[in-house]
Coordinates of C-alpha atoms in Angstrom, one line a residue:
X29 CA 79.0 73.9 79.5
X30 CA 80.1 76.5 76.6
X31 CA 76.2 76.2 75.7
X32 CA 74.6 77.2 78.5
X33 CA 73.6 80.7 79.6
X34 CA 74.8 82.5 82.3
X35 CA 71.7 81.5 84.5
X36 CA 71.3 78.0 83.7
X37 CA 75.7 77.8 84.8
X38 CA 73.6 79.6 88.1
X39 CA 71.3 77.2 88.5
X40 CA 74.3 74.4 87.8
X41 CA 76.4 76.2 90.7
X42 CA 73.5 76.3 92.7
X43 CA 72.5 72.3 92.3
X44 CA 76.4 71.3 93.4
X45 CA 77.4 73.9 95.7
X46 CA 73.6 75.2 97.7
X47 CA 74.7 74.9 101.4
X48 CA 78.3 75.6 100.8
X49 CA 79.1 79.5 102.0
X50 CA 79.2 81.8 98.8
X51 CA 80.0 85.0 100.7
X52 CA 82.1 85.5 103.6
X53 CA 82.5 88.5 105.3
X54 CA 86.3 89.6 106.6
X55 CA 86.0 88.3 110.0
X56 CA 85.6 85.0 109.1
X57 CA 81.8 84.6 108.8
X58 CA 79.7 83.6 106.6
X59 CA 77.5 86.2 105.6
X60 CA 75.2 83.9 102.8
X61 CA 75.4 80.6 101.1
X62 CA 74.5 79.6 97.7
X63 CA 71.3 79.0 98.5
X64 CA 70.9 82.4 100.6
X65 CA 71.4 84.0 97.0
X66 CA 69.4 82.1 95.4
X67 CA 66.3 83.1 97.9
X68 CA 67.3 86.5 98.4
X69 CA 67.6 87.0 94.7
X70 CA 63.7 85.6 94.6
X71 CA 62.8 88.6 97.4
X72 CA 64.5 91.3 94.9
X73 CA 63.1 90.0 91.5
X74 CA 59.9 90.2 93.5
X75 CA 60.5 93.6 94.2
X76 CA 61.5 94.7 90.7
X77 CA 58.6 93.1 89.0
X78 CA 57.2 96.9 89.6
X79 CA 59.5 97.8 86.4
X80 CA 59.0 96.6 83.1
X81 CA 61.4 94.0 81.0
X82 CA 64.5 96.1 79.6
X83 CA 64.0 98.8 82.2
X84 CA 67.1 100.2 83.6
X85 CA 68.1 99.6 87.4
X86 CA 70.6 101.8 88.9
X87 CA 72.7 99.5 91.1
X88 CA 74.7 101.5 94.1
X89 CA 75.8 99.8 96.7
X90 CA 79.2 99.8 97.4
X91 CA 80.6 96.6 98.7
X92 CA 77.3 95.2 99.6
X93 CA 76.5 91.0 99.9
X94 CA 73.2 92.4 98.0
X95 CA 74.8 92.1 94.7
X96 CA 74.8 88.7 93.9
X97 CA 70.9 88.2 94.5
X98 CA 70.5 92.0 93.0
X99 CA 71.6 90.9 89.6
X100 CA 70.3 87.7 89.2
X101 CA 66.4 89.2 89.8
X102 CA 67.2 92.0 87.7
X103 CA 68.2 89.6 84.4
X104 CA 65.5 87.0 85.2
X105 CA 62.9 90.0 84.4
X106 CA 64.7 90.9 81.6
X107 CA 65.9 94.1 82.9
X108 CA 69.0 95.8 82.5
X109 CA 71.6 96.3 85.3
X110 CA 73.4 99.7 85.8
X111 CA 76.5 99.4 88.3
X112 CA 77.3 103.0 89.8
X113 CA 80.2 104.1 91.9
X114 CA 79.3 104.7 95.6
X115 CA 81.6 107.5 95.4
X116 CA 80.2 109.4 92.8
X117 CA 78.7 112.9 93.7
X118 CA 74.7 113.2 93.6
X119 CA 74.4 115.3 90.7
X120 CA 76.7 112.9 88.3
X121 CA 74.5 110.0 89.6
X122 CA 71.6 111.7 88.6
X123 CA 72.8 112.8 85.1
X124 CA 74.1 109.1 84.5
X125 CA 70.7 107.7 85.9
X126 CA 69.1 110.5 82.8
X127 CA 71.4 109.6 80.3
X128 CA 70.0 106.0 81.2
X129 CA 66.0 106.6 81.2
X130 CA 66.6 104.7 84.0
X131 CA 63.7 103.5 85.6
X132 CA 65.3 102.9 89.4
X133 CA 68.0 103.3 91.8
X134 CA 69.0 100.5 94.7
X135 CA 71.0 102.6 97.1
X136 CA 71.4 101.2 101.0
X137 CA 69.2 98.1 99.7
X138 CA 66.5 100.3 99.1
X139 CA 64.7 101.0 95.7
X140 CA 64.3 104.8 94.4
X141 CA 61.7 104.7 91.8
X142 CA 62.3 107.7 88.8
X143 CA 59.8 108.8 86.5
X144 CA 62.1 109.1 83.9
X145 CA 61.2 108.5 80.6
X146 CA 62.9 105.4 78.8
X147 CA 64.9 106.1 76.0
X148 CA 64.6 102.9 73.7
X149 CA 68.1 103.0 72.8
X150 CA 68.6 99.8 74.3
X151 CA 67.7 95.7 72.5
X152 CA 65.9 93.4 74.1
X153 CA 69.0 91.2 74.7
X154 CA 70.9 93.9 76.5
X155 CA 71.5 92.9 80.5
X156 CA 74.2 95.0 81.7
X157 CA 75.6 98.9 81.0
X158 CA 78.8 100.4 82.3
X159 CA 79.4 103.8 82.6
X160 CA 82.4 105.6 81.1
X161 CA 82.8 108.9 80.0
X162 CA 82.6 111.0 76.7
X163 CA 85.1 113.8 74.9
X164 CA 82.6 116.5 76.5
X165 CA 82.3 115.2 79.9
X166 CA 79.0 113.7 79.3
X167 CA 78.5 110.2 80.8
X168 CA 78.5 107.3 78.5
X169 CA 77.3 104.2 79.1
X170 CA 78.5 100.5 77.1
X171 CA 75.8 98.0 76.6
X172 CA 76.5 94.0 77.0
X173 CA 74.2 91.0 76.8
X174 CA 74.6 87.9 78.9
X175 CA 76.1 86.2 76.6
X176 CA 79.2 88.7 76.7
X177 CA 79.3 88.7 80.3
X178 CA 79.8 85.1 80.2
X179 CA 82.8 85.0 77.5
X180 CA 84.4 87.4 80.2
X181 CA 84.4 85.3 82.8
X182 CA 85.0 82.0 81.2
X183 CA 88.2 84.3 79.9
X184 CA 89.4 85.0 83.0
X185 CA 88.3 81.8 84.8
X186 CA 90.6 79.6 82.2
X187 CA 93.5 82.4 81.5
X188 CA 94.0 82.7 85.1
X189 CA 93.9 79.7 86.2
X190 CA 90.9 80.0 88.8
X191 CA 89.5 77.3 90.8
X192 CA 86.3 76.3 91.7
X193 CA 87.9 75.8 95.4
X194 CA 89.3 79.3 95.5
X195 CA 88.0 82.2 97.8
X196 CA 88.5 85.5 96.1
X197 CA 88.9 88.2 98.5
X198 CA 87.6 91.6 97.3
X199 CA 89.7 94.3 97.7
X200 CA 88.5 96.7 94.6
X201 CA 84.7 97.7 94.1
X202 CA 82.2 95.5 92.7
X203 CA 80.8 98.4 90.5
X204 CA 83.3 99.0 88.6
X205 CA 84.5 96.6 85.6
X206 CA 87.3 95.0 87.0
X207 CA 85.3 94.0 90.4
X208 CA 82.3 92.7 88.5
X209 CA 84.4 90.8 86.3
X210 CA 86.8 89.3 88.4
X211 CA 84.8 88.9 91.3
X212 CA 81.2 88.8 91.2
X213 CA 80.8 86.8 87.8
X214 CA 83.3 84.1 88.6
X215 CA 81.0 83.3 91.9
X216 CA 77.7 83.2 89.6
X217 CA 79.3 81.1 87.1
X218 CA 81.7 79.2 88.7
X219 CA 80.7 79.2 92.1
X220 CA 83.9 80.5 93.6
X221 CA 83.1 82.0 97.1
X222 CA 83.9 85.7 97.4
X223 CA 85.0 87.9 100.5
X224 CA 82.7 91.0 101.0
X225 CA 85.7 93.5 102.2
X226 CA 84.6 97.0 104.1
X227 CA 87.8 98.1 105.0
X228 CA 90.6 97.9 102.5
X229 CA 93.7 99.5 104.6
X230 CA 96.5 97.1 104.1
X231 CA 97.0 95.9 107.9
X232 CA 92.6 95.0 107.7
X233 CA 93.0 93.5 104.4
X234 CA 95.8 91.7 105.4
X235 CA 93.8 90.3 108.4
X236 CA 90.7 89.6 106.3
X237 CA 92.9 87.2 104.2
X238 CA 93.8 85.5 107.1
X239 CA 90.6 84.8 108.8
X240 CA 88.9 83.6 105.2
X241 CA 91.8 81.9 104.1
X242 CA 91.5 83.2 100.8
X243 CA 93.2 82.2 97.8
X244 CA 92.6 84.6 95.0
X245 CA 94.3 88.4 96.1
X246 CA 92.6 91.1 93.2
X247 CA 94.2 94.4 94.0
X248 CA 95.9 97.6 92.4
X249 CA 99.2 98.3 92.2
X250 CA 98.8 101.4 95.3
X251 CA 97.6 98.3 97.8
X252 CA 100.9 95.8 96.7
X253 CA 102.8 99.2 97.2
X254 CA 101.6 99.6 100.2
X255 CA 102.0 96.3 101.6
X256 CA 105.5 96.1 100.6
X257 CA 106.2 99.7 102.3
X258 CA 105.0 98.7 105.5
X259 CA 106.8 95.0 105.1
X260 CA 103.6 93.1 105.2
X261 CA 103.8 89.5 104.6
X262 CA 100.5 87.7 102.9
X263 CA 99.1 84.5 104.4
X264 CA 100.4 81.1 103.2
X265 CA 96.9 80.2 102.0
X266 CA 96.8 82.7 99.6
X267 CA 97.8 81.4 95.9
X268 CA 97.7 83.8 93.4
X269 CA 97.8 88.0 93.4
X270 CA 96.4 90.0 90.6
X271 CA 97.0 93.5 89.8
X272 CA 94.2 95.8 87.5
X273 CA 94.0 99.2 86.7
X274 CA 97.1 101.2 86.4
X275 CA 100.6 100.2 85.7
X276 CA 102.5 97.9 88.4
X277 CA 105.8 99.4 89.0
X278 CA 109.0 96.9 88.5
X279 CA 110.4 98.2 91.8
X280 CA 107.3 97.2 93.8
X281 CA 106.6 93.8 91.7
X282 CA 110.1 92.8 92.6
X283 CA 110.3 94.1 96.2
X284 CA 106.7 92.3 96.7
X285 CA 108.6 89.3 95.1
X286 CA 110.9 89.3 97.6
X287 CA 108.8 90.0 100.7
X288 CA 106.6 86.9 99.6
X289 CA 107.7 85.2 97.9
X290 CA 105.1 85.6 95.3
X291 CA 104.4 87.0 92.1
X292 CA 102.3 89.9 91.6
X293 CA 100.1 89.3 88.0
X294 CA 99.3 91.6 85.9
X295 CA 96.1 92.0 84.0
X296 CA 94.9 94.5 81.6
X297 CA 91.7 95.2 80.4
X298 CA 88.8 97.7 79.7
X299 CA 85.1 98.0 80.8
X300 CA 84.4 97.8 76.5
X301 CA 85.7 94.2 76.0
X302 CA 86.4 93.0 79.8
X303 CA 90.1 90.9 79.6
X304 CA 92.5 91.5 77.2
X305 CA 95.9 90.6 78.1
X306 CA 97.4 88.4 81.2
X307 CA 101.2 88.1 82.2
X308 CA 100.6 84.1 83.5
X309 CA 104.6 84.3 84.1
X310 CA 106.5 83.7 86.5
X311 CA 109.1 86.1 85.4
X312 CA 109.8 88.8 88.0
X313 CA 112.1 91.4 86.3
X314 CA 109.7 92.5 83.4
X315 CA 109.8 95.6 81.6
X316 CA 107.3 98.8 82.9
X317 CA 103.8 98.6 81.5
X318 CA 104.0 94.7 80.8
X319 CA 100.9 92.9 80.4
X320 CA 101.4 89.7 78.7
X321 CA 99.9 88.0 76.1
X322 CA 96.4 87.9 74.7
X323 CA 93.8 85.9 77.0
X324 CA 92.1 82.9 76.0
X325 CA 89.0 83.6 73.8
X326 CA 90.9 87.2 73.3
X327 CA 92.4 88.2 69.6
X328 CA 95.1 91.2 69.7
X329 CA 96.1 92.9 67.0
X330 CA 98.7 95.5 66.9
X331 CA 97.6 98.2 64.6
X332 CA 100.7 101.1 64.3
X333 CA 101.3 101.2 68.2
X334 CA 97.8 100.6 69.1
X335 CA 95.4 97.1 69.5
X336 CA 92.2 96.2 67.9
X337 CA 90.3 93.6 70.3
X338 CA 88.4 90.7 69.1
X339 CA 86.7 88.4 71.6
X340 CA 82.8 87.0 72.3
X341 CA 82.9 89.6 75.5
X342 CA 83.4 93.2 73.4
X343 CA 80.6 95.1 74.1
X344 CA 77.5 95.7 71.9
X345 CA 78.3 99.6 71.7
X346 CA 78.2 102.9 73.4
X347 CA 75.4 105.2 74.0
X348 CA 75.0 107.7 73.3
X349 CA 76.7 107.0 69.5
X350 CA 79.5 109.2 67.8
X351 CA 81.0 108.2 64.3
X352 CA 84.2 108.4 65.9
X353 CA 83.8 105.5 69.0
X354 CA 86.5 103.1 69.3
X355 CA 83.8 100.2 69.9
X356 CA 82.7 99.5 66.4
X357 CA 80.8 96.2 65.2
X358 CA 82.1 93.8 68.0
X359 CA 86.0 95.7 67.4
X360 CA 87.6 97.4 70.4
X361 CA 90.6 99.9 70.1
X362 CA 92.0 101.1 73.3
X363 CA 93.8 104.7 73.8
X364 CA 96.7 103.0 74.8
X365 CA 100.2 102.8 72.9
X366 CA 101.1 99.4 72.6
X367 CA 104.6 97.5 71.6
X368 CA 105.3 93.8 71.2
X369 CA 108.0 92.0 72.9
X370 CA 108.9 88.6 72.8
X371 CA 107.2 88.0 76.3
X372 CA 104.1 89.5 75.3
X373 CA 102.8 93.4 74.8
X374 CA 103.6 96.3 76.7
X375 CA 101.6 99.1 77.3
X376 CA 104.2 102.2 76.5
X377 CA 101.6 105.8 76.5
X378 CA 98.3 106.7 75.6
X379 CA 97.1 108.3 72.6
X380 CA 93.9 109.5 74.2
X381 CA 93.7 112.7 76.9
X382 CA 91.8 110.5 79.8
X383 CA 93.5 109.9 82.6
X384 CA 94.0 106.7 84.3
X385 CA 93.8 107.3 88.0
X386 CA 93.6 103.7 89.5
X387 CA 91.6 102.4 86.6
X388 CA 88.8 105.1 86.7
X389 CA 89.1 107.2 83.2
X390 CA 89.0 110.6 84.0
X391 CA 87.7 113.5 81.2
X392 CA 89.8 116.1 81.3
X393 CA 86.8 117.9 80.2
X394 CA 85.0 117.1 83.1
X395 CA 86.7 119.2 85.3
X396 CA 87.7 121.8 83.2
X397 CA 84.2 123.0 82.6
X398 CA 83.6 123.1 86.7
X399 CA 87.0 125.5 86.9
X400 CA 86.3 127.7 84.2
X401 CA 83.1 128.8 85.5
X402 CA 84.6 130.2 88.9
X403 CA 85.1 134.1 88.1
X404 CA 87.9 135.1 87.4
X405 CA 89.3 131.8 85.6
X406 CA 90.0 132.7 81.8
X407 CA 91.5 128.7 81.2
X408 CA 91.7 125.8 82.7
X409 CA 93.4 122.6 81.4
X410 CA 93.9 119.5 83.1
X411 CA 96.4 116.9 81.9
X412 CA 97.8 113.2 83.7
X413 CA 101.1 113.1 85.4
X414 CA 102.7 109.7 86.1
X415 CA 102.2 108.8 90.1
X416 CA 104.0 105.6 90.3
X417 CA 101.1 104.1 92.8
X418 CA 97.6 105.0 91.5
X419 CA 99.2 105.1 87.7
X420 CA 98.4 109.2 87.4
X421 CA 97.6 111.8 88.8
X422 CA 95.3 114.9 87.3
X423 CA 96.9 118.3 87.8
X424 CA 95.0 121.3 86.3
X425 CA 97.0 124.3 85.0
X426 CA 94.9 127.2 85.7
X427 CA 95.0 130.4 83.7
X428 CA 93.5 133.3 86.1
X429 CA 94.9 136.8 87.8
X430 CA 93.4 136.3 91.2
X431 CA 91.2 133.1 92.0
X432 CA 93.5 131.1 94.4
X433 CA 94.5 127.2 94.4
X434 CA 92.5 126.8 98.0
X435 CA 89.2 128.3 95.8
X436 CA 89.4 126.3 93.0
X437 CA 90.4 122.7 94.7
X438 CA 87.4 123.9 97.5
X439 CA 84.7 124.0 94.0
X440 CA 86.2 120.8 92.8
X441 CA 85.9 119.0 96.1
X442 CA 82.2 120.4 96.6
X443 CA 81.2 119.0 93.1
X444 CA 83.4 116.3 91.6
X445 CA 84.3 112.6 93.2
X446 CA 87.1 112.3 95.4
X447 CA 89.2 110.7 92.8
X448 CA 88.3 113.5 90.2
X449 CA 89.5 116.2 92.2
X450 CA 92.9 117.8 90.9
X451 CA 95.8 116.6 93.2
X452 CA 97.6 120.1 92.8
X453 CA 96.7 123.3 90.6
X454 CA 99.3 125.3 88.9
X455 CA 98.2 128.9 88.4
X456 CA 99.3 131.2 85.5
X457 CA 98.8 134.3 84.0
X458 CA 98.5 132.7 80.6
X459 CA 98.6 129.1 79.5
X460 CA 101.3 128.9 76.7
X461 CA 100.5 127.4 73.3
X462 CA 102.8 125.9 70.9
X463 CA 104.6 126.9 67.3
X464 CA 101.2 125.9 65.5
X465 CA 99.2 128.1 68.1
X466 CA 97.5 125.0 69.6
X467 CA 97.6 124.0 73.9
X468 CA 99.3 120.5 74.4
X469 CA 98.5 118.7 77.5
X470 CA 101.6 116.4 76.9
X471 CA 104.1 119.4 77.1
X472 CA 102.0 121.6 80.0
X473 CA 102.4 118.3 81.9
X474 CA 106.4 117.9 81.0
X475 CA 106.5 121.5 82.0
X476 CA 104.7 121.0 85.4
X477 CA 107.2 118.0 86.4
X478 CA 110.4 120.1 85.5
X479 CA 108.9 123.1 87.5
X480 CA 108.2 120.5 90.6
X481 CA 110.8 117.8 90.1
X482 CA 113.5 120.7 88.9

């Protein structure tokens, strides 16, 4: 089956599983089956034929049942897909749609035709972009083929331990990297149903799992939190609990442990190379920032605290280019600080600025430039401070005379996504620089925590 592409292991799903149900939605229902896809995905490929081969299609729909169908029309013209955020604000959709020469935009199931003009940056063979952001604030976008969507999945589908008669209940978005990978490519590929979840507050999700009987849990470390807080117990049916995005705290893996008897399994990854590492223990009392050992398909090597990736799913690239891009010639090297222990590698800092907020990768930058245009505002920097639920939080330490906190948190929130919005701003008469005359985020953010933890 290693042979095939990831539309002829489609059409293989599609022969064995047609009238079996491929989405559910939380109550219970079945919202399509295989065979729904496959006709609704006829309707939408229809529809794109309007664009040319290897023109870009903005894909925004939240957690829609659309998606399924939506990608497979997209690659059988040849066209590249372009997953956005639903929560991102108009204007950074439109600048990521530029950056793109993208060509449309599906938003509420309904096509939004630009006449931008195509940038050729992208091959032939290219099927799928993720967005992530530059050292200026500018949107990036990573470019894979099929093929490297495929080695992701089959990654995860054998490190993991999936089954073809799982039910994997959706509890992150589709758009972003984790989602797609875990979630919408296993169903494609493998045929494993999926539950299309609207409402992800813990006592909805947990009755979602019950009415689906779903066996596949995909989360982040703030939605175990916050089922152990509120002493929620998870259905019997439900068989294995993964954890993305941010680092799972040992308190709340073992208290989780103990409510339910279950493990909580972490994964780690990134949107330039899909899986990396998997804890498939069953060890409970693990170190902070554990993440296991190298998935199948996936070489590690440790490189003076950090990891060089090798694997058939690294991405093709960034664009636009820089000579300095950790994705280099099918080679991935994360930010991340990285140590080897005899269960597997730990994730111990980050050498990069971005901050990890639930698994989205904030630029520093990107805010920074929206502050220190408000009058008045002489400075602004914005480091990561460790939130033990969504992994960090972004704080901005403000350098102004006058401009109050409720000003500058009302601009952010009027331009930036929810998540990019500062979660407290520190004002000061003048940011402090070090013996060699430079700013250091790591010690403005040390200084913040001693000034609210002290």
């Amino acid at each position: 089956m290693s042979s095939l592409t990831l539309l002829e292991r489609w059409s293989l799903v599609l022969e064995k599983k047609a009238n079996q149900p491929a989405l559910f939605a939380a109550d219970g229902s079945v919202l399509a089956t295989f065979a729904g896809i496959e006709r609704e995905s006829g309707v939408w490929q229809e529809k794109l034929t309007a664009f040319p081969a290897i023109a870009v299609i903005g894909i925004q729909l939240g957690n829609h049942p659309a998606w399924p169908a939506v990608l497979l029309a997209i690659w059988r013209n040849n066209q590249i897909a372009l997953p956005l955020d639903a929560s991102l604000r108009e204007e950074l959709t439109r600048q990521i749609l530029q950056t793109a020469g993208a060509s449309a935009l599906l938003l509420d199931s309904k096509i939004s035709r630009f006449e931008l003009e195509s940038n050729g940056a992208f091959s032939s063979d290219t099927s799928l972009l993720k967005v992530t952001s530059g050292t200026t604030g500018t949107p990036r976008l990573i470019a894979f083929t099929l093929a490297q969507i495929l080695a992701d999945s089959d990654n995860i589908f054998a490190t993991m331990g999936l089954l073809e008669s799982d039910v994997n209940y959706g509890a992150v978005p589709l758009s972003h990297s984790y989602g797609f990978s875990n979630l919408l490519t296993p169903l494609l590929t493998f045929g494993i149903p999926l539950v299309i979840s609207q409402d992800n507050l813990p006592q909805a999700m947990l009755a979602g799992l019950t009415n689906t009987r779903a066996t596949v849990l995909a989360g982040i470390p703030v939605l175990y939190q916050s089922l152990t807080r509120l002493n929620l117990t998870l259905p019997p049916t439900v068989r294995l609990c993964i954890t993305a995005g941010a680092p799972l705290s040992s308190e709340v893996a073992r208290e989780f442990h103990s409510q339910n008897g279950r493990k909580i399994h972490s994964f780690y990854g990134a949107s330039e190379c899909g899986g990396i590492c998997y804890d498939a223990s069953q060890e409970v009392d693990l170190p902070q920032g554990f993440v296991g050992q190298p998935m199948s398909g996936v070489e590690v090597e440790l490189e003076n605290e950090r990891i060089a990736v090798r694997s058939a799913a690294v991405g093709l690239g960034y664009f636009p280019a820089t000579e300095n891009d950790s994705l280099l010639e099918g080679i991935f090297r994360p930010s991340d600080l990285v140590e080897l222990t005899s269960w597997g590698f730990r994730i111990t800092g980050r050498v990069s600025d971005f901050i990890n907020i639930t698994g989205k990768k904030l630029d520093p930058q990107t805010v920074e430039t929206i502050i220190e245009k408000i009058p008045g505002v002489s400075r602004a920097i914005v480091c990561g401070v460790p939130h033990e639920r969504r992994g960090e939080l972004a704080v901005a330490i403000v350098e102004t005379s006058h401009v109050s906190r409720e000003k500058i948190l009302t601009i952010c929130r009027n331009i930036l996504a929810p998540w990019q919005v500062p979660s407290d701003v520190w004002l000061l008469e003048q940011i402090p620089v070090n013996e060699r005359g430079k700013i250091s985020r790591r010690e403005l953010a040390a200084s913040y925590l001693t000034r609210t933890q002290g």
